[in-house]
Short mmCIF file of C-alpha atoms in Angstrom, two decimals:
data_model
loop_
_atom_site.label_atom_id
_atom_site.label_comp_id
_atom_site.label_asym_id
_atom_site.label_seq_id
_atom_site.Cartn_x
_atom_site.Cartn_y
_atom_site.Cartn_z
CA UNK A 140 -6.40 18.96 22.79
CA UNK A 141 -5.78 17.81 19.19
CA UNK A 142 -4.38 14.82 17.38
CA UNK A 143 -3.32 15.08 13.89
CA UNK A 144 -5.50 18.25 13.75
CA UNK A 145 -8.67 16.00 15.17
CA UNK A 146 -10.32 15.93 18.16
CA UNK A 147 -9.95 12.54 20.71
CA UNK A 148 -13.15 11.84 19.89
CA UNK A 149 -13.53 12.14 16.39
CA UNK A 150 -10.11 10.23 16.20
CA UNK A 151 -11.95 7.34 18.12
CA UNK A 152 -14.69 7.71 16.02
CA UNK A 153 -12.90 7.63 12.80
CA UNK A 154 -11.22 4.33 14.21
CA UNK A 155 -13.78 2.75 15.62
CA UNK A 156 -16.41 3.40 12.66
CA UNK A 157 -13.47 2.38 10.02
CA UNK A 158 -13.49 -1.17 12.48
CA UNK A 159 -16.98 -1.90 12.20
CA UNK A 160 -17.56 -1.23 8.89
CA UNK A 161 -14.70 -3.78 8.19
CA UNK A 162 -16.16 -5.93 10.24
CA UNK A 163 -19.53 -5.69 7.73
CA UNK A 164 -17.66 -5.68 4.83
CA UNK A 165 -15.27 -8.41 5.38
CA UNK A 166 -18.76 -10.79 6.47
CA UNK A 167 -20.80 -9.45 3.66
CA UNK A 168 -17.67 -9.14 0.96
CA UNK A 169 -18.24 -5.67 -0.25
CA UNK A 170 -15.54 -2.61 -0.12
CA UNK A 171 -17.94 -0.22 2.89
CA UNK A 172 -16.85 3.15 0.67
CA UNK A 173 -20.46 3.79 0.55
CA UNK A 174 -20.67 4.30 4.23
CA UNK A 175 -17.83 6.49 4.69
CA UNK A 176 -18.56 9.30 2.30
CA UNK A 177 -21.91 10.12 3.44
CA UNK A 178 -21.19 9.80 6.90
CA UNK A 179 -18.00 12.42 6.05
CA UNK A 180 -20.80 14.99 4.51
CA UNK A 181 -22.65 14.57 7.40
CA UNK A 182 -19.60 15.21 9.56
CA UNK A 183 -19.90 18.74 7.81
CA UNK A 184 -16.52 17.68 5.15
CA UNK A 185 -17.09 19.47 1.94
CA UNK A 186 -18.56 16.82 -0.74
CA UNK A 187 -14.90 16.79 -2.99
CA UNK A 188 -12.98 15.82 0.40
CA UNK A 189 -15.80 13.30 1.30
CA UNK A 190 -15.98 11.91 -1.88
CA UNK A 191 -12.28 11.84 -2.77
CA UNK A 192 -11.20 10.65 1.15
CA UNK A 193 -14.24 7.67 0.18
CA UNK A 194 -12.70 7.06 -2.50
CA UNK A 195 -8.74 6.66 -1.29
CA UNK A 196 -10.32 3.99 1.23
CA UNK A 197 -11.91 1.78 -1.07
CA UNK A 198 -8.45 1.98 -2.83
CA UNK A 199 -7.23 0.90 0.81
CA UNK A 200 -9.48 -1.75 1.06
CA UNK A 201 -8.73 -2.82 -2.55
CA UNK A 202 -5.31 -3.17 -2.01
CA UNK A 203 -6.16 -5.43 1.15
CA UNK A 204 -8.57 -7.81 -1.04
CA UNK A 205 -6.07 -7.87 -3.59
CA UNK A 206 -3.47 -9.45 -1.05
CA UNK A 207 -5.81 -11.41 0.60
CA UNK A 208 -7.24 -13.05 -2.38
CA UNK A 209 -3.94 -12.50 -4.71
CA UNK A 210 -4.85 -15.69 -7.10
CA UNK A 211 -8.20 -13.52 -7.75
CA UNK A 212 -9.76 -16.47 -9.68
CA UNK A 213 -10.13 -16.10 -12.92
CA UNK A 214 -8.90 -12.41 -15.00
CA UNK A 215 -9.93 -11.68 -17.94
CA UNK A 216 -6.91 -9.09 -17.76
CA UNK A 217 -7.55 -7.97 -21.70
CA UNK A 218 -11.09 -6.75 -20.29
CA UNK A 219 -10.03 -5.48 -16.91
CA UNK A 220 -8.04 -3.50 -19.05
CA UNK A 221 -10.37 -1.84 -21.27
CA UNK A 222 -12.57 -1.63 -17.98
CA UNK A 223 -10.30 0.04 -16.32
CA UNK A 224 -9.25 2.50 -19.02
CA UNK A 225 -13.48 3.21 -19.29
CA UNK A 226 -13.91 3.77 -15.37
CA UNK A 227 -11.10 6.76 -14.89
CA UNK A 228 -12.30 8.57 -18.16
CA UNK A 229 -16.05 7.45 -16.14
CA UNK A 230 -14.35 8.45 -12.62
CA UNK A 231 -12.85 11.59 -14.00
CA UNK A 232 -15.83 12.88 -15.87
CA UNK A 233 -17.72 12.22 -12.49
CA UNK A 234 -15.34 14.03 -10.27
CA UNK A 235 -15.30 16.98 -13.16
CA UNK A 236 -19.04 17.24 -12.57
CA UNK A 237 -18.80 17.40 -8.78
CA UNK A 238 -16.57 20.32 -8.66
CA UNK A 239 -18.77 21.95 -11.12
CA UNK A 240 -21.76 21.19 -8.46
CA UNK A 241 -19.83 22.19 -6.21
CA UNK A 242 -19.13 25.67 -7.90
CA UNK A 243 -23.13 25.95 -8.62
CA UNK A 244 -23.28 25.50 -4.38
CA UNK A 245 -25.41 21.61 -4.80
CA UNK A 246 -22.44 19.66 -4.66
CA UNK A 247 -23.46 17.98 -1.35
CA UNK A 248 -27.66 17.88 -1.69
CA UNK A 249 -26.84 16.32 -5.36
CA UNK A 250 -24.69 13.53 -3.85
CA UNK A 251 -26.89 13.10 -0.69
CA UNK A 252 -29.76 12.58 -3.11
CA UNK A 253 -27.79 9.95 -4.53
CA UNK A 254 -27.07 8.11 -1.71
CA UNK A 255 -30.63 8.34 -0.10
CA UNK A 256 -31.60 6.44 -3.58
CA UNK A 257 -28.48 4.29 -3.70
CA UNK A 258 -28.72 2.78 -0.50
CA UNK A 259 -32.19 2.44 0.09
CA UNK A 260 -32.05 0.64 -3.33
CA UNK A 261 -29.37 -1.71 -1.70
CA UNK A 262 -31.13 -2.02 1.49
CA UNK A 263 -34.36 -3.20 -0.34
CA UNK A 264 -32.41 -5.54 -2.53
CA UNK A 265 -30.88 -7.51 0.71
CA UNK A 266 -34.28 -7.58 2.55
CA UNK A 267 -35.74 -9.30 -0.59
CA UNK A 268 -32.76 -11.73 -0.65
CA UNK A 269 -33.32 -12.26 2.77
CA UNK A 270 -37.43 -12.72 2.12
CA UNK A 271 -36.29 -15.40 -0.93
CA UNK A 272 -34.03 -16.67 1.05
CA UNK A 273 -36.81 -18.11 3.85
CA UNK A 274 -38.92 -19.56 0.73
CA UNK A 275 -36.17 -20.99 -1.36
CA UNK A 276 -35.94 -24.41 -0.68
CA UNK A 277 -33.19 -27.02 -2.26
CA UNK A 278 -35.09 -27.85 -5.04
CA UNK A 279 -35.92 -24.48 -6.01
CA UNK A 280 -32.03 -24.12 -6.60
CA UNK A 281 -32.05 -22.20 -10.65
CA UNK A 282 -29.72 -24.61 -11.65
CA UNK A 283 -26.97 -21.55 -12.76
CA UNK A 284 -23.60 -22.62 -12.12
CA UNK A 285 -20.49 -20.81 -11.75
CA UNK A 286 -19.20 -21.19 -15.07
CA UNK A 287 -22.45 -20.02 -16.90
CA UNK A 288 -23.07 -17.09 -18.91
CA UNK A 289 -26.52 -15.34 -17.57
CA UNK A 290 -29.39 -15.75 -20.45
CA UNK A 291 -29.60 -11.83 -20.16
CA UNK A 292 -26.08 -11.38 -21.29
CA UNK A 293 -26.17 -13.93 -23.85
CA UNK A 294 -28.65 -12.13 -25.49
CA UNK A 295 -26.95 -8.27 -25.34
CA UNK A 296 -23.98 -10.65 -27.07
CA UNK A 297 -26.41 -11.98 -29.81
CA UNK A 298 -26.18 -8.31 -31.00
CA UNK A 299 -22.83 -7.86 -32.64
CA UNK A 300 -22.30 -3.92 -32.44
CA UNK A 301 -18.61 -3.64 -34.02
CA UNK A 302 -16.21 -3.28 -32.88
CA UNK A 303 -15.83 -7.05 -30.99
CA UNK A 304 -13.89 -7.57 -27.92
CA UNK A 305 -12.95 -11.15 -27.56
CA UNK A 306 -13.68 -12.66 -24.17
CA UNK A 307 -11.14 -15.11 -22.33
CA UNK A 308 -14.60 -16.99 -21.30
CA UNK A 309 -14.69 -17.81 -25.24
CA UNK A 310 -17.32 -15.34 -25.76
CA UNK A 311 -17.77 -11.96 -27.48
CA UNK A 312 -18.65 -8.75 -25.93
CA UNK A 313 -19.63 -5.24 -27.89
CA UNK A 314 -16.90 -2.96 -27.46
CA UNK A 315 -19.87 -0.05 -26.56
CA UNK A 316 -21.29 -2.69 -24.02
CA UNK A 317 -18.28 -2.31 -22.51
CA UNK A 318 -17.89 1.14 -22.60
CA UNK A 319 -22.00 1.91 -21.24
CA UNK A 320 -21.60 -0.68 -18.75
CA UNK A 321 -17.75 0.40 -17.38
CA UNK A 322 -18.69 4.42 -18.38
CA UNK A 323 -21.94 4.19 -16.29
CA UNK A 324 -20.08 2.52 -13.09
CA UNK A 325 -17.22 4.91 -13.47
CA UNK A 326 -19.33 8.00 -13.41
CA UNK A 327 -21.27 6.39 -10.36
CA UNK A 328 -18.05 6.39 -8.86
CA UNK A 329 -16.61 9.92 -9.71
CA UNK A 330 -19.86 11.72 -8.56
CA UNK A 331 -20.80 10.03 -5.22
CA UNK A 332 -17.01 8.36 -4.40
CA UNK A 333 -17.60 4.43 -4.23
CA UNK A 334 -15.47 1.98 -5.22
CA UNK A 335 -18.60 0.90 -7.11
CA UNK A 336 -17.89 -3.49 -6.59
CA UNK A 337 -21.65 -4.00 -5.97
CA UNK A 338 -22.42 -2.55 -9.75
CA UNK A 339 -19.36 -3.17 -11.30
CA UNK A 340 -19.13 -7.15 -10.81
CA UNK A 341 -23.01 -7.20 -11.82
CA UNK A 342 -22.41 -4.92 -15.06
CA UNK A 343 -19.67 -7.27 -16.05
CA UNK A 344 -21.82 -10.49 -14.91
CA UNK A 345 -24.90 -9.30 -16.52
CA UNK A 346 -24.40 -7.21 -19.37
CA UNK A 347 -20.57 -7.87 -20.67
CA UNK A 348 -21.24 -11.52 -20.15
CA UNK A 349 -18.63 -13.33 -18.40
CA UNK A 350 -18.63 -16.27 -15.97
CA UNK A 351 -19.45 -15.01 -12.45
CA UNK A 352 -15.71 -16.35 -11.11
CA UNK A 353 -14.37 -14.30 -13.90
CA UNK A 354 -16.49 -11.19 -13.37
CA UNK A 355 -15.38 -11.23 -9.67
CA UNK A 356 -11.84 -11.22 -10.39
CA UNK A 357 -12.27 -8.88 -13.41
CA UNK A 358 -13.70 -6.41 -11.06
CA UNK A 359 -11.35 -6.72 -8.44
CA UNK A 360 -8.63 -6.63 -10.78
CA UNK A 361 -9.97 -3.72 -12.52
CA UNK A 362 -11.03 -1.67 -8.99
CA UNK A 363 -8.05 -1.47 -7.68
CA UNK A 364 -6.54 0.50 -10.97
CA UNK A 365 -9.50 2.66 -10.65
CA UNK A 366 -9.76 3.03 -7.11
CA UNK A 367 -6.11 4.04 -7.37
CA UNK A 368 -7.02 6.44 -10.61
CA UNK A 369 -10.29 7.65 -8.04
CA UNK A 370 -7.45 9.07 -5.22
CA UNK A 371 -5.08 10.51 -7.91
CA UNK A 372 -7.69 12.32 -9.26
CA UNK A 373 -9.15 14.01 -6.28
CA UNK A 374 -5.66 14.45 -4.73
CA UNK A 375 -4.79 16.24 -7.80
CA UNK A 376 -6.97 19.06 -6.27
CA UNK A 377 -6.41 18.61 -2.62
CA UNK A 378 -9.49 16.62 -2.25
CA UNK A 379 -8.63 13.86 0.16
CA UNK A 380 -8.08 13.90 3.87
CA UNK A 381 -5.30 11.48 4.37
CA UNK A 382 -5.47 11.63 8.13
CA UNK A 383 -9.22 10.57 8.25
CA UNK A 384 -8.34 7.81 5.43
CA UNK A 385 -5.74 6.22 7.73
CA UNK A 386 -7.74 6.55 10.70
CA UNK A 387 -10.35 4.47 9.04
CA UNK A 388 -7.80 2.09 7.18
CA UNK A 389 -6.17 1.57 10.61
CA UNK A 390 -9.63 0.17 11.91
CA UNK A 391 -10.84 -1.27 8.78
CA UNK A 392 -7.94 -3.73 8.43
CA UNK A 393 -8.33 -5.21 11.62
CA UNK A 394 -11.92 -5.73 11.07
CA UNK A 395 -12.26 -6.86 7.78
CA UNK A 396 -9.70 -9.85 9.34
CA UNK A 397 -12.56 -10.68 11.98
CA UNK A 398 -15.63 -9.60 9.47
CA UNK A 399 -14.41 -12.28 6.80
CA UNK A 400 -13.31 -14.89 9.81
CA UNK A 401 -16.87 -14.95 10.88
CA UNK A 402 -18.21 -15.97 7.86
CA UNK A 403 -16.85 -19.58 9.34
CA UNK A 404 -18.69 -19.30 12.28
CA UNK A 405 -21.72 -17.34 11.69
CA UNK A 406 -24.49 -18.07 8.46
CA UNK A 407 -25.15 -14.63 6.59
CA UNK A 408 -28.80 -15.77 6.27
CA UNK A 409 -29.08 -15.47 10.25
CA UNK A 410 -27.74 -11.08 9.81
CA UNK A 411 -28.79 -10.60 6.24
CA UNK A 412 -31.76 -8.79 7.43
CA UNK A 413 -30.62 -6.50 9.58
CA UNK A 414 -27.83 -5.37 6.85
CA UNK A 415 -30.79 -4.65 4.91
CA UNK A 416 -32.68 -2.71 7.82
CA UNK A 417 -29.61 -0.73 8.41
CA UNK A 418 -28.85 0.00 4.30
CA UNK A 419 -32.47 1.99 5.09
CA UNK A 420 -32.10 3.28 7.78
CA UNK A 421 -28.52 5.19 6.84
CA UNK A 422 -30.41 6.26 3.91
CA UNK A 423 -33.02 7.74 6.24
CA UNK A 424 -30.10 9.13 8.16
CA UNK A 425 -28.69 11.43 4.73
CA UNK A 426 -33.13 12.14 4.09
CA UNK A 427 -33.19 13.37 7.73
CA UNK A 428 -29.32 15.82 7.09
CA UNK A 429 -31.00 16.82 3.44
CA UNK A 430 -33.40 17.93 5.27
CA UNK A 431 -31.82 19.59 7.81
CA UNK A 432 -29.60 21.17 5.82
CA UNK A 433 -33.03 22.49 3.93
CA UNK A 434 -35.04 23.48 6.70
CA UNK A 435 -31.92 24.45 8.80
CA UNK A 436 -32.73 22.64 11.86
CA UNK A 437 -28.86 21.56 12.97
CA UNK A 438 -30.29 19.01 15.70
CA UNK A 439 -31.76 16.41 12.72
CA UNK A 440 -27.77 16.26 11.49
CA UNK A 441 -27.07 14.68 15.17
CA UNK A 442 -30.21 12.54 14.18
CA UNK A 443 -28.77 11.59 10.94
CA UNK A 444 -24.91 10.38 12.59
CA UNK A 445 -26.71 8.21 15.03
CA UNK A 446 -28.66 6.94 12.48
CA UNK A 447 -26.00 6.19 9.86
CA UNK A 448 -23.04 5.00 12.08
CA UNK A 449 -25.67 3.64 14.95
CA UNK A 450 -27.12 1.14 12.19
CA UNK A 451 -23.42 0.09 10.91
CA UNK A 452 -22.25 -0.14 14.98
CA UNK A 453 -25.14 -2.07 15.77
CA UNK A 454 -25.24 -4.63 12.55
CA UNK A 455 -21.46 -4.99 13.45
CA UNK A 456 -21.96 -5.47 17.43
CA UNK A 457 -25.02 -8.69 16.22
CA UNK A 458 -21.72 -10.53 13.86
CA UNK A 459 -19.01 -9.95 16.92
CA UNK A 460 -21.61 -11.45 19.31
CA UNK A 461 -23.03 -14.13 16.95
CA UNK A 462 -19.14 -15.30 16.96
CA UNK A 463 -18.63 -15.12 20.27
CA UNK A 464 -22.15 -16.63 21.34
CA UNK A 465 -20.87 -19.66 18.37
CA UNK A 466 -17.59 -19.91 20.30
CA UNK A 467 -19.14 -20.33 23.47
CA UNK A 468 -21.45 -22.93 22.05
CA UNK A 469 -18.57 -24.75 20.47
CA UNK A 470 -16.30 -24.40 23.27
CA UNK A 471 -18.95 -26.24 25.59
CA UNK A 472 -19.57 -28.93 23.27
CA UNK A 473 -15.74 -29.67 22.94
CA UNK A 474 -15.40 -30.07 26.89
CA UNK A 475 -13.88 -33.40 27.25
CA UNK A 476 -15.76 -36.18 28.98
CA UNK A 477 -13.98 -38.07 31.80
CA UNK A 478 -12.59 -40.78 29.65
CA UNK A 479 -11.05 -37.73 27.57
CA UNK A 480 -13.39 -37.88 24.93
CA UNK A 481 -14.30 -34.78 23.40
CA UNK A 482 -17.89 -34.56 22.64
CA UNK A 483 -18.09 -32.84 19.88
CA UNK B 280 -3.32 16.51 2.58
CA UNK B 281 0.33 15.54 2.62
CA UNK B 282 2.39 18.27 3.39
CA UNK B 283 4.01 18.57 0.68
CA UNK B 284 2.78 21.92 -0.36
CA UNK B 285 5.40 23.07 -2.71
CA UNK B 286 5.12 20.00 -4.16
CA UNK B 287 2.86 20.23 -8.25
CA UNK B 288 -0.12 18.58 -7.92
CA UNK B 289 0.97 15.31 -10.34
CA UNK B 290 3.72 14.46 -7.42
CA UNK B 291 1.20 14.94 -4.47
CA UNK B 292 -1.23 12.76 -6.07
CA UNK B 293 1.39 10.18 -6.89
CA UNK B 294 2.77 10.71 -3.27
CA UNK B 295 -0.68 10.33 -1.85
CA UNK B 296 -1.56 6.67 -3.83
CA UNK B 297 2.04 5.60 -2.93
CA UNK B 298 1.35 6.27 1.09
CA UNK B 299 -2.22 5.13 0.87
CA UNK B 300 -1.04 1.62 -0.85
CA UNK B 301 1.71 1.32 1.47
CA UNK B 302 -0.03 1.71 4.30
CA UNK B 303 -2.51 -0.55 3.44
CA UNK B 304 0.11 -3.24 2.88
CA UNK B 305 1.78 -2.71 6.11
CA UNK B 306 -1.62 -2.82 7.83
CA UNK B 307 -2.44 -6.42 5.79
CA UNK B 308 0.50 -7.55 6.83
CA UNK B 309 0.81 -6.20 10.40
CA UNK B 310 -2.62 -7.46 11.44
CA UNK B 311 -1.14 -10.79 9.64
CA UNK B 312 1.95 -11.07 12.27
CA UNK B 313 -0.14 -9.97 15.44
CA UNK B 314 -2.93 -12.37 14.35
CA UNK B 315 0.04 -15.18 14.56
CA UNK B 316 1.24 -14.25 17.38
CA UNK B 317 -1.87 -13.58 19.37
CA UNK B 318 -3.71 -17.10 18.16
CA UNK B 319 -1.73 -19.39 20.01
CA UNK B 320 -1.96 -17.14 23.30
CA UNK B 321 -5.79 -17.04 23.06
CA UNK B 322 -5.88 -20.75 22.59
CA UNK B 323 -3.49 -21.10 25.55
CA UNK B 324 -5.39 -18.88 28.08
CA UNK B 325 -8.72 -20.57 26.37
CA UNK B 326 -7.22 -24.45 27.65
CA UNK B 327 -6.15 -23.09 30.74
CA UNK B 328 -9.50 -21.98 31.63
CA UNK B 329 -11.36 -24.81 30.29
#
């Protein structure tokens, strides 16, 4: 039996996995794309439908950010316009070179490459955040606020390349700064099919040089154009599975609601770790299908989709019961006494 | 792929970031009402039990 050309259980997977990884990326604030297109390759989709389909949900999720946070901070709309004319020329050259991969036959061990790289990389960035974060004390607070501009980027401004882009922060920013930093992240996001937040915001932070509440709005502002550029693209040639990308926008809604309402109840410090632990171990999940796919052993690819969707269930499963553990807690506490008192 | 076959490519795309927005809007904002109108009932079965 089949629904919308899918079997029950992949339909429940789909569902469930789009949940979860709401629930991860509404707690930890990023977009999740870069969980669903590897998983997809795994799942055997060909790397344009997996990238493309990854790509249509982050415009998904961007959309629901966009209404959730709709006064995005600060825009620098002048920039998140040239940003997001540099990401689809970026996101199209990208998606160019994947269908040229995948003409050569490497499309999919090129992009599982990159993601073994990409999210170890991200995995070993969280575990060090969460190693600084058990030495960092009060006073050894940097003293950066908000509003600053990051010494790194005030010194790529010190170099006055023209043409000059004026910056609604006050400051200036190379026109070819702009166009490296917002090519490179566009590209990224082409040829693997991520919405590309967790490089974009730091590109604009670090190298363009705006205040960090301006850089996140910039980048939401100017990720939703291009996640919306990303889907027209690859729909263009047929390359997104709109069945799978409701299926995980039907469960990724819902969860992103509880992921970000447990960032009331539950500290990030207490799960950062094992977000990190399970950023390695998908990207030991993609090694282990690589690998598969190279030796042709088919049993490591059921290895892999435990490995990859396990971790994400499992990280997910610790926030849901760290909120309802915290509920418990608090519900106890607010028992009243017998004069009525709570005792809270 | 929306079946929309017959369709050039330029309209499917456009088709496909229209349904994919919409959806996403009517999901926000579904999720939205049923959070509304499931809070109170939690809290109510939560009292009753306390």
């Amino acid at each position: 039996m089949e629904l919308l050309g899918l079997s029950p259980a992949l339909l429940a997977l789909f569902v469930s996995f789009g949940f979860m990884v709401g629930v991860l990326f509404g707690f930890f604030g990023m977009g999740g794309s870069f969980l669903i297109t590897p998983t997809l390759l795994i799942l055997g989709y060909p790397a344009p439908v997996a990238i493309g389909s990854g790509l249509a949900f982050y415009f998904g999720t961007s959309v629901i950010a966009v209404l959730k946070h709709y006064d995005v901070g600060q825009v620098d709309y002048k920039l998140g316009a040239v940003l997001f004319v540099v990401l689809s020329i970026g996101i199209e050259l990208g998606s160019r070179l994947v269908f040229g991969l995948e003409a050569l036959g490497v499309a999919e061990l090129v992009t599982g490459v990159a993601y073994v790289v990409l999210l170890a990389g991200i995995g070993l960035l969280f575990l060090r955040r969460a190693y600084r974060l058990e030495e960092v004390t009060d006073d050894d607070d940097d003293g950066v606020s908000d509003e600053e501009i990051p010494p790194i980027a005030r010194k790529i401004q010190s170099y006055e390349v023209a043409p000059m882009l004026s910056l609604s922060s006050g400051g200036r920013a190379s026109l070819w700064t702009i166009l490296g930093s917002g090519g490179g992240v566009g590209l990224v996001s082409g040829l693997i099919g991520v919405g590309g937040g967790f490089i974009r915001m730091p590109a604009i932070y670090y190298l363009i040089g705006t205040p960090l509440t301006a850089a996140v709005g910039t980048s939401l502002f100017a990720g939703l154009f291009s996640g919306a550029f990303g889907t027209f693209t690859y729909g263009m040639s047929g390359g997104v599975d709109l069945t799978v990308v409701s299926l995980l926008l039907v469960g990724s809604a819902l969860g992103a609601r509880i992921g970000s309402a447990a960032t009331a109840i539950v500290e990030e410090d207490d799960v950062i770790i094992y977000f990190g632990i399970m950023m390695l171990l998908a990207s030991a999940g993609i090694g282990l299908s690589e690998l598969g796919n190279w030796l042709g052993v088919g049993s490591l690819d059921a290895l892999s989709v435990v490995l990859l969707v396990g971790s994400s269930f499992a990280v997910a499963s610790i926030i849901l019961y760290q909120v309802l553990a915290s509920s418990g807690r608090a519900e106890t506490t607010a028992r009243p006494t017998s004069d009525g008192d709570d005792r809270r | 792929m929306i079946e929309s076959a017959g369709l050039p490519p330029v309209v499917q795309a456009t088709a496909l970031v229209g349904v994919v927005f919409v959806q996403a809007v009517v999901l926000y904002a579904g999720y939205g009402v049923l959070e509304r109108l499931v809070s109170p009932l939690i809290d109510r079965v939560a009292n009753t039990s306390a």
